[in-house]
Amino acid sequence: MSPTATPCPRETLRQALGRLDAAEPRARPYEMCQALAAVARGYRALGALAQAESTLESALRWSRGAGSTDAVVDLLCELAATAAERAAAQEGERRGDGRAARERARDHAFEAGQLAARVADPRWEVQVLLRISEVLERCGDRDDALRLQQRALRIVTEQPAPDPRVLRAPRRLADR
């Protein structure tokens, strides 16, 4: 494999598991959270949604211990998306089997929505609201998804316009 090629999902998971093995003896909350989230993404890429969801739950526990609202919100968004994906897969196998996963997706999305107002950057809050509105849309909660989109739009429209003295446009060739 060339240095610029993306590793296959199995290799990505193997590397993430190696990072987790290295992080476990130190047991630093932020490091554990990051390592577990990488492992969960590896599982998700392989379609192992139950393992991904379980690993994200572990990452969330470490993240709460680290005290980073941004990290907690990001993991809640990932958990919501993973649970929604799992619900869809279960529904594809047998109608009604995805109900519990869909409820978990909603719960994670609503918690992320509540915490979104406490993230460090309003632009990040908008991204969070749009991410979870997409999950709620997939879960069939169109009204709640629309409310989150409207909330994101209000945040965007309430932001002050950038100061043109700070954000200068690049010089045009004709001006040189």
mmCIF file with all atom_site columns, C-alpha atoms in Angstrom:
data_model
loop_
_atom_site.group_PDB
_atom_site.id
_atom_site.type_symbol
_atom_site.label_atom_id
_atom_site.label_alt_id
_atom_site.label_comp_id
_atom_site.label_asym_id
_atom_site.label_entity_id
_atom_site.label_seq_id
_atom_site.pdbx_PDB_ins_code
_atom_site.Cartn_x
_atom_site.Cartn_y
_atom_site.Cartn_z
_atom_site.occupancy
_atom_site.B_iso_or_equiv
_atom_site.pdbx_formal_charge
_atom_site.auth_seq_id
_atom_site.auth_comp_id
_atom_site.auth_asym_id
_atom_site.auth_atom_id
_atom_site.pdbx_PDB_model_num
ATOM 1   C CA . MET A 1 1   ? 0.000   0.000  0.000   1.00 0.00 ? 1   MET A CA 1
ATOM 2   C CA . SER A 1 2   ? 1.320   3.446  -0.886  1.00 0.00 ? 2   SER A CA 1
ATOM 3   C CA . PRO A 1 3   ? 1.813   6.035  1.900   1.00 0.00 ? 3   PRO A CA 1
ATOM 4   C CA . THR A 1 4   ? -1.095  8.124  0.587   1.00 0.00 ? 4   THR A CA 1
ATOM 5   C CA . ALA A 1 5   ? -3.559  5.244  0.171   1.00 0.00 ? 5   ALA A CA 1
ATOM 6   C CA . THR A 1 6   ? -6.336  4.906  2.716   1.00 0.00 ? 6   THR A CA 1
ATOM 7   C CA . PRO A 1 7   ? -6.010  1.676  4.706   1.00 0.00 ? 7   PRO A CA 1
ATOM 8   C CA . CYS A 1 8   ? -8.816  -0.850 4.455   1.00 0.00 ? 8   CYS A CA 1
ATOM 9   C CA . PRO A 1 9   ? -11.392 -0.872 7.267   1.00 0.00 ? 9   PRO A CA 1
ATOM 10  C CA . ARG A 1 10  ? -9.855  -3.950 8.908   1.00 0.00 ? 10  ARG A CA 1
ATOM 11  C CA . GLU A 1 11  ? -6.427  -2.321 8.985   1.00 0.00 ? 11  GLU A CA 1
ATOM 12  C CA . THR A 1 12  ? -7.913  0.897  10.324  1.00 0.00 ? 12  THR A CA 1
ATOM 13  C CA . LEU A 1 13  ? -9.612  -1.072 13.098  1.00 0.00 ? 13  LEU A CA 1
ATOM 14  C CA . ARG A 1 14  ? -6.392  -2.964 13.853  1.00 0.00 ? 14  ARG A CA 1
ATOM 15  C CA . GLN A 1 15  ? -4.489  0.330  14.174  1.00 0.00 ? 15  GLN A CA 1
ATOM 16  C CA . ALA A 1 16  ? -7.207  1.806  16.400  1.00 0.00 ? 16  ALA A CA 1
ATOM 17  C CA . LEU A 1 17  ? -7.109  -1.260 18.642  1.00 0.00 ? 17  LEU A CA 1
ATOM 18  C CA . GLY A 1 18  ? -3.329  -0.788 18.900  1.00 0.00 ? 18  GLY A CA 1
ATOM 19  C CA . ARG A 1 19  ? -3.851  2.833  20.015  1.00 0.00 ? 19  ARG A CA 1
ATOM 20  C CA . LEU A 1 20  ? -6.395  1.648  22.571  1.00 0.00 ? 20  LEU A CA 1
ATOM 21  C CA . ASP A 1 21  ? -3.961  -0.971 23.912  1.00 0.00 ? 21  ASP A CA 1
ATOM 22  C CA . ALA A 1 22  ? -1.344  1.773  24.295  1.00 0.00 ? 22  ALA A CA 1
ATOM 23  C CA . ALA A 1 23  ? -3.800  4.155  25.998  1.00 0.00 ? 23  ALA A CA 1
ATOM 24  C CA . GLU A 1 24  ? -5.253  1.705  28.521  1.00 0.00 ? 24  GLU A CA 1
ATOM 25  C CA . PRO A 1 25  ? -2.261  1.552  30.924  1.00 0.00 ? 25  PRO A CA 1
ATOM 26  C CA . ARG A 1 26  ? -2.215  5.367  31.223  1.00 0.00 ? 26  ARG A CA 1
ATOM 27  C CA . ALA A 1 27  ? -6.031  5.594  31.594  1.00 0.00 ? 27  ALA A CA 1
ATOM 28  C CA . ARG A 1 28  ? -6.146  9.292  30.710  1.00 0.00 ? 28  ARG A CA 1
ATOM 29  C CA . PRO A 1 29  ? -9.792  10.201 30.004  1.00 0.00 ? 29  PRO A CA 1
ATOM 30  C CA . TYR A 1 30  ? -9.203  12.250 26.833  1.00 0.00 ? 30  TYR A CA 1
ATOM 31  C CA . GLU A 1 31  ? -6.792  9.697  25.378  1.00 0.00 ? 31  GLU A CA 1
ATOM 32  C CA . MET A 1 32  ? -9.115  6.791  26.207  1.00 0.00 ? 32  MET A CA 1
ATOM 33  C CA . CYS A 1 33  ? -12.072 8.641  24.704  1.00 0.00 ? 33  CYS A CA 1
ATOM 34  C CA . GLN A 1 34  ? -10.193 9.281  21.452  1.00 0.00 ? 34  GLN A CA 1
ATOM 35  C CA . ALA A 1 35  ? -8.882  5.714  21.219  1.00 0.00 ? 35  ALA A CA 1
ATOM 36  C CA . LEU A 1 36  ? -12.292 4.177  21.905  1.00 0.00 ? 36  LEU A CA 1
ATOM 37  C CA . ALA A 1 37  ? -13.969 6.484  19.383  1.00 0.00 ? 37  ALA A CA 1
ATOM 38  C CA . ALA A 1 38  ? -11.440 5.417  16.736  1.00 0.00 ? 38  ALA A CA 1
ATOM 39  C CA . VAL A 1 39  ? -12.133 1.744  17.508  1.00 0.00 ? 39  VAL A CA 1
ATOM 40  C CA . ALA A 1 40  ? -15.878 2.399  17.248  1.00 0.00 ? 40  ALA A CA 1
ATOM 41  C CA . ARG A 1 41  ? -15.423 4.080  13.850  1.00 0.00 ? 41  ARG A CA 1
ATOM 42  C CA . GLY A 1 42  ? -13.464 1.035  12.731  1.00 0.00 ? 42  GLY A CA 1
ATOM 43  C CA . TYR A 1 43  ? -16.251 -1.289 13.817  1.00 0.00 ? 43  TYR A CA 1
ATOM 44  C CA . ARG A 1 44  ? -18.832 0.919  12.105  1.00 0.00 ? 44  ARG A CA 1
ATOM 45  C CA . ALA A 1 45  ? -16.846 0.900  8.859   1.00 0.00 ? 45  ALA A CA 1
ATOM 46  C CA . LEU A 1 46  ? -16.948 -2.895 8.975   1.00 0.00 ? 46  LEU A CA 1
ATOM 47  C CA . GLY A 1 47  ? -20.695 -2.889 9.605   1.00 0.00 ? 47  GLY A CA 1
ATOM 48  C CA . ALA A 1 48  ? -20.291 -4.208 13.163  1.00 0.00 ? 48  ALA A CA 1
ATOM 49  C CA . LEU A 1 49  ? -22.843 -1.735 14.485  1.00 0.00 ? 49  LEU A CA 1
ATOM 50  C CA . ALA A 1 50  ? -23.504 -3.424 17.841  1.00 0.00 ? 50  ALA A CA 1
ATOM 51  C CA . GLN A 1 51  ? -19.776 -3.358 18.671  1.00 0.00 ? 51  GLN A CA 1
ATOM 52  C CA . ALA A 1 52  ? -19.506 0.230  17.400  1.00 0.00 ? 52  ALA A CA 1
ATOM 53  C CA . GLU A 1 53  ? -22.394 1.357  19.573  1.00 0.00 ? 53  GLU A CA 1
ATOM 54  C CA . SER A 1 54  ? -21.044 -0.411 22.655  1.00 0.00 ? 54  SER A CA 1
ATOM 55  C CA . THR A 1 55  ? -17.577 1.053  22.135  1.00 0.00 ? 55  THR A CA 1
ATOM 56  C CA . LEU A 1 56  ? -19.013 4.548  21.641  1.00 0.00 ? 56  LEU A CA 1
ATOM 57  C CA . GLU A 1 57  ? -20.876 4.144  24.941  1.00 0.00 ? 57  GLU A CA 1
ATOM 58  C CA . SER A 1 58  ? -17.537 3.394  26.632  1.00 0.00 ? 58  SER A CA 1
ATOM 59  C CA . ALA A 1 59  ? -15.961 6.401  24.935  1.00 0.00 ? 59  ALA A CA 1
ATOM 60  C CA . LEU A 1 60  ? -18.850 8.548  26.153  1.00 0.00 ? 60  LEU A CA 1
ATOM 61  C CA . ARG A 1 61  ? -18.275 7.452  29.764  1.00 0.00 ? 61  ARG A CA 1
ATOM 62  C CA . TRP A 1 62  ? -14.590 8.435  29.482  1.00 0.00 ? 62  TRP A CA 1
ATOM 63  C CA . SER A 1 63  ? -15.543 11.694 27.799  1.00 0.00 ? 63  SER A CA 1
ATOM 64  C CA . ARG A 1 64  ? -17.909 12.633 30.601  1.00 0.00 ? 64  ARG A CA 1
ATOM 65  C CA . GLY A 1 65  ? -15.018 11.997 33.004  1.00 0.00 ? 65  GLY A CA 1
ATOM 66  C CA . ALA A 1 66  ? -12.801 14.322 30.998  1.00 0.00 ? 66  ALA A CA 1
ATOM 67  C CA . GLY A 1 67  ? -15.349 17.124 31.402  1.00 0.00 ? 67  GLY A CA 1
ATOM 68  C CA . SER A 1 68  ? -15.354 18.246 27.775  1.00 0.00 ? 68  SER A CA 1
ATOM 69  C CA . THR A 1 69  ? -18.840 19.203 26.660  1.00 0.00 ? 69  THR A CA 1
ATOM 70  C CA . ASP A 1 70  ? -17.691 19.367 23.036  1.00 0.00 ? 70  ASP A CA 1
ATOM 71  C CA . ALA A 1 71  ? -16.383 15.793 23.162  1.00 0.00 ? 71  ALA A CA 1
ATOM 72  C CA . VAL A 1 72  ? -19.540 14.549 24.879  1.00 0.00 ? 72  VAL A CA 1
ATOM 73  C CA . VAL A 1 73  ? -21.733 16.210 22.262  1.00 0.00 ? 73  VAL A CA 1
ATOM 74  C CA . ASP A 1 74  ? -19.636 14.832 19.397  1.00 0.00 ? 74  ASP A CA 1
ATOM 75  C CA . LEU A 1 75  ? -19.881 11.307 20.798  1.00 0.00 ? 75  LEU A CA 1
ATOM 76  C CA . LEU A 1 76  ? -23.618 11.661 21.358  1.00 0.00 ? 76  LEU A CA 1
ATOM 77  C CA . CYS A 1 77  ? -23.954 12.631 17.687  1.00 0.00 ? 77  CYS A CA 1
ATOM 78  C CA . GLU A 1 78  ? -21.928 9.577  16.648  1.00 0.00 ? 78  GLU A CA 1
ATOM 79  C CA . LEU A 1 79  ? -23.960 7.358  18.962  1.00 0.00 ? 79  LEU A CA 1
ATOM 80  C CA . ALA A 1 80  ? -27.216 8.721  17.564  1.00 0.00 ? 80  ALA A CA 1
ATOM 81  C CA . ALA A 1 81  ? -26.085 8.135  13.979  1.00 0.00 ? 81  ALA A CA 1
ATOM 82  C CA . THR A 1 82  ? -24.812 4.632  14.766  1.00 0.00 ? 82  THR A CA 1
ATOM 83  C CA . ALA A 1 83  ? -27.998 3.649  16.592  1.00 0.00 ? 83  ALA A CA 1
ATOM 84  C CA . ALA A 1 84  ? -30.106 5.007  13.706  1.00 0.00 ? 84  ALA A CA 1
ATOM 85  C CA . GLU A 1 85  ? -28.034 3.023  11.226  1.00 0.00 ? 85  GLU A CA 1
ATOM 86  C CA . ARG A 1 86  ? -28.426 -0.055 13.411  1.00 0.00 ? 86  ARG A CA 1
ATOM 87  C CA . ALA A 1 87  ? -32.192 0.502  13.601  1.00 0.00 ? 87  ALA A CA 1
ATOM 88  C CA . ALA A 1 88  ? -32.414 0.689  9.809   1.00 0.00 ? 88  ALA A CA 1
ATOM 89  C CA . ALA A 1 89  ? -30.384 -2.508 9.446   1.00 0.00 ? 89  ALA A CA 1
ATOM 90  C CA . GLN A 1 90  ? -32.568 -4.322 11.972  1.00 0.00 ? 90  GLN A CA 1
ATOM 91  C CA . GLU A 1 91  ? -35.747 -3.088 10.281  1.00 0.00 ? 91  GLU A CA 1
ATOM 92  C CA . GLY A 1 92  ? -34.365 -4.404 6.999   1.00 0.00 ? 92  GLY A CA 1
ATOM 93  C CA . GLU A 1 93  ? -34.101 -7.859 8.531   1.00 0.00 ? 93  GLU A CA 1
ATOM 94  C CA . ARG A 1 94  ? -37.498 -7.878 10.203  1.00 0.00 ? 94  ARG A CA 1
ATOM 95  C CA . ARG A 1 95  ? -40.068 -5.148 10.587  1.00 0.00 ? 95  ARG A CA 1
ATOM 96  C CA . GLY A 1 96  ? -40.237 -3.829 14.163  1.00 0.00 ? 96  GLY A CA 1
ATOM 97  C CA . ASP A 1 97  ? -36.808 -5.083 15.229  1.00 0.00 ? 97  ASP A CA 1
ATOM 98  C CA . GLY A 1 98  ? -35.245 -1.626 15.033  1.00 0.00 ? 98  GLY A CA 1
ATOM 99  C CA . ARG A 1 99  ? -37.519 0.025  17.587  1.00 0.00 ? 99  ARG A CA 1
ATOM 100 C CA . ALA A 1 100 ? -35.094 -0.141 20.548  1.00 0.00 ? 100 ALA A CA 1
ATOM 101 C CA . ALA A 1 101 ? -32.143 1.123  18.487  1.00 0.00 ? 101 ALA A CA 1
ATOM 102 C CA . ARG A 1 102 ? -34.291 3.940  17.062  1.00 0.00 ? 102 ARG A CA 1
ATOM 103 C CA . GLU A 1 103 ? -35.278 4.974  20.612  1.00 0.00 ? 103 GLU A CA 1
ATOM 104 C CA . ARG A 1 104 ? -31.594 5.019  21.634  1.00 0.00 ? 104 ARG A CA 1
ATOM 105 C CA . ALA A 1 105 ? -30.819 7.148  18.570  1.00 0.00 ? 105 ALA A CA 1
ATOM 106 C CA . ARG A 1 106 ? -33.522 9.622  19.572  1.00 0.00 ? 106 ARG A CA 1
ATOM 107 C CA . ASP A 1 107 ? -32.350 9.715  23.189  1.00 0.00 ? 107 ASP A CA 1
ATOM 108 C CA . HIS A 1 108 ? -28.758 10.441 22.144  1.00 0.00 ? 108 HIS A CA 1
ATOM 109 C CA . ALA A 1 109 ? -29.903 13.059 19.640  1.00 0.00 ? 109 ALA A CA 1
ATOM 110 C CA . PHE A 1 110 ? -32.078 14.858 22.176  1.00 0.00 ? 110 PHE A CA 1
ATOM 111 C CA . GLU A 1 111 ? -29.309 14.872 24.778  1.00 0.00 ? 111 GLU A CA 1
ATOM 112 C CA . ALA A 1 112 ? -26.884 16.258 22.183  1.00 0.00 ? 112 ALA A CA 1
ATOM 113 C CA . GLY A 1 113 ? -29.458 18.917 21.324  1.00 0.00 ? 113 GLY A CA 1
ATOM 114 C CA . GLN A 1 114 ? -29.756 19.949 24.951  1.00 0.00 ? 114 GLN A CA 1
ATOM 115 C CA . LEU A 1 115 ? -25.981 20.155 25.391  1.00 0.00 ? 115 LEU A CA 1
ATOM 116 C CA . ALA A 1 116 ? -25.367 21.838 22.028  1.00 0.00 ? 116 ALA A CA 1
ATOM 117 C CA . ALA A 1 117 ? -25.991 25.289 23.485  1.00 0.00 ? 117 ALA A CA 1
ATOM 118 C CA . ARG A 1 118 ? -22.999 24.750 25.810  1.00 0.00 ? 118 ARG A CA 1
ATOM 119 C CA . VAL A 1 119 ? -20.388 23.943 23.141  1.00 0.00 ? 119 VAL A CA 1
ATOM 120 C CA . ALA A 1 120 ? -17.447 26.298 22.686  1.00 0.00 ? 120 ALA A CA 1
ATOM 121 C CA . ASP A 1 121 ? -18.314 27.715 19.261  1.00 0.00 ? 121 ASP A CA 1
ATOM 122 C CA . PRO A 1 122 ? -21.686 28.765 17.791  1.00 0.00 ? 122 PRO A CA 1
ATOM 123 C CA . ARG A 1 123 ? -20.643 27.370 14.383  1.00 0.00 ? 123 ARG A CA 1
ATOM 124 C CA . TRP A 1 124 ? -20.042 23.999 16.038  1.00 0.00 ? 124 TRP A CA 1
ATOM 125 C CA . GLU A 1 125 ? -23.470 24.239 17.671  1.00 0.00 ? 125 GLU A CA 1
ATOM 126 C CA . VAL A 1 126 ? -25.017 24.716 14.219  1.00 0.00 ? 126 VAL A CA 1
ATOM 127 C CA . GLN A 1 127 ? -23.176 21.667 12.896  1.00 0.00 ? 127 GLN A CA 1
ATOM 128 C CA . VAL A 1 128 ? -24.341 19.602 15.867  1.00 0.00 ? 128 VAL A CA 1
ATOM 129 C CA . LEU A 1 129 ? -27.952 20.663 15.410  1.00 0.00 ? 129 LEU A CA 1
ATOM 130 C CA . LEU A 1 130 ? -27.845 19.758 11.730  1.00 0.00 ? 130 LEU A CA 1
ATOM 131 C CA . ARG A 1 131 ? -26.202 16.388 12.432  1.00 0.00 ? 131 ARG A CA 1
ATOM 132 C CA . ILE A 1 132 ? -28.823 15.385 14.966  1.00 0.00 ? 132 ILE A CA 1
ATOM 133 C CA . SER A 1 133 ? -31.690 16.756 12.884  1.00 0.00 ? 133 SER A CA 1
ATOM 134 C CA . GLU A 1 134 ? -30.572 14.369 10.137  1.00 0.00 ? 134 GLU A CA 1
ATOM 135 C CA . VAL A 1 135 ? -30.664 11.468 12.611  1.00 0.00 ? 135 VAL A CA 1
ATOM 136 C CA . LEU A 1 136 ? -34.118 12.443 13.829  1.00 0.00 ? 136 LEU A CA 1
ATOM 137 C CA . GLU A 1 137 ? -35.299 12.711 10.228  1.00 0.00 ? 137 GLU A CA 1
ATOM 138 C CA . ARG A 1 138 ? -34.068 9.146  9.583   1.00 0.00 ? 138 ARG A CA 1
ATOM 139 C CA . CYS A 1 139 ? -35.915 8.027  12.736  1.00 0.00 ? 139 CYS A CA 1
ATOM 140 C CA . GLY A 1 140 ? -39.140 9.558  11.418  1.00 0.00 ? 140 GLY A CA 1
ATOM 141 C CA . ASP A 1 141 ? -39.182 12.542 13.808  1.00 0.00 ? 141 ASP A CA 1
ATOM 142 C CA . ARG A 1 142 ? -39.626 15.154 11.097  1.00 0.00 ? 142 ARG A CA 1
ATOM 143 C CA . ASP A 1 143 ? -41.141 17.816 13.367  1.00 0.00 ? 143 ASP A CA 1
ATOM 144 C CA . ASP A 1 144 ? -38.278 17.600 15.867  1.00 0.00 ? 144 ASP A CA 1
ATOM 145 C CA . ALA A 1 145 ? -35.751 17.589 13.012  1.00 0.00 ? 145 ALA A CA 1
ATOM 146 C CA . LEU A 1 146 ? -37.344 20.728 11.567  1.00 0.00 ? 146 LEU A CA 1
ATOM 147 C CA . ARG A 1 147 ? -37.263 22.470 14.980  1.00 0.00 ? 147 ARG A CA 1
ATOM 148 C CA . LEU A 1 148 ? -33.531 21.765 15.265  1.00 0.00 ? 148 LEU A CA 1
ATOM 149 C CA . GLN A 1 149 ? -32.935 23.077 11.752  1.00 0.00 ? 149 GLN A CA 1
ATOM 150 C CA . GLN A 1 150 ? -34.856 26.240 12.626  1.00 0.00 ? 150 GLN A CA 1
ATOM 151 C CA . ARG A 1 151 ? -32.790 26.626 15.791  1.00 0.00 ? 151 ARG A CA 1
ATOM 152 C CA . ALA A 1 152 ? -29.607 26.289 13.720  1.00 0.00 ? 152 ALA A CA 1
ATOM 153 C CA . LEU A 1 153 ? -30.885 28.893 11.271  1.00 0.00 ? 153 LEU A CA 1
ATOM 154 C CA . ARG A 1 154 ? -31.621 31.328 14.122  1.00 0.00 ? 154 ARG A CA 1
ATOM 155 C CA . ILE A 1 155 ? -28.054 30.914 15.395  1.00 0.00 ? 155 ILE A CA 1
ATOM 156 C CA . VAL A 1 156 ? -26.642 31.577 11.933  1.00 0.00 ? 156 VAL A CA 1
ATOM 157 C CA . THR A 1 157 ? -28.782 34.659 11.367  1.00 0.00 ? 157 THR A CA 1
ATOM 158 C CA . GLU A 1 158 ? -28.035 36.072 14.831  1.00 0.00 ? 158 GLU A CA 1
ATOM 159 C CA . GLN A 1 159 ? -24.263 35.922 14.296  1.00 0.00 ? 159 GLN A CA 1
ATOM 160 C CA . PRO A 1 160 ? -22.759 39.347 13.687  1.00 0.00 ? 160 PRO A CA 1
ATOM 161 C CA . ALA A 1 161 ? -21.409 39.969 10.215  1.00 0.00 ? 161 ALA A CA 1
ATOM 162 C CA . PRO A 1 162 ? -17.635 39.529 9.968   1.00 0.00 ? 162 PRO A CA 1
ATOM 163 C CA . ASP A 1 163 ? -15.558 42.673 10.246  1.00 0.00 ? 163 ASP A CA 1
ATOM 164 C CA . PRO A 1 164 ? -14.293 43.351 6.705   1.00 0.00 ? 164 PRO A CA 1
ATOM 165 C CA . ARG A 1 165 ? -11.108 44.845 8.138   1.00 0.00 ? 165 ARG A CA 1
ATOM 166 C CA . VAL A 1 166 ? -10.256 41.488 9.685   1.00 0.00 ? 166 VAL A CA 1
ATOM 167 C CA . LEU A 1 167 ? -11.279 39.234 6.817   1.00 0.00 ? 167 LEU A CA 1
ATOM 168 C CA . ARG A 1 168 ? -9.763  40.869 3.793   1.00 0.00 ? 168 ARG A CA 1
ATOM 169 C CA . ALA A 1 169 ? -10.331 39.388 0.399   1.00 0.00 ? 169 ALA A CA 1
ATOM 170 C CA . PRO A 1 170 ? -7.236  38.296 -1.505  1.00 0.00 ? 170 PRO A CA 1
ATOM 171 C CA . ARG A 1 171 ? -5.895  40.881 -3.896  1.00 0.00 ? 171 ARG A CA 1
ATOM 172 C CA . ARG A 1 172 ? -7.090  40.568 -7.438  1.00 0.00 ? 172 ARG A CA 1
ATOM 173 C CA . LEU A 1 173 ? -4.538  40.261 -10.230 1.00 0.00 ? 173 LEU A CA 1
ATOM 174 C CA . ALA A 1 174 ? -5.862  43.512 -11.713 1.00 0.00 ? 174 ALA A CA 1
ATOM 175 C CA . ASP A 1 175 ? -4.981  45.347 -8.467  1.00 0.00 ? 175 ASP A CA 1
ATOM 176 C CA . ARG A 1 176 ? -1.325  44.324 -8.535  1.00 0.00 ? 176 ARG A CA 1
#
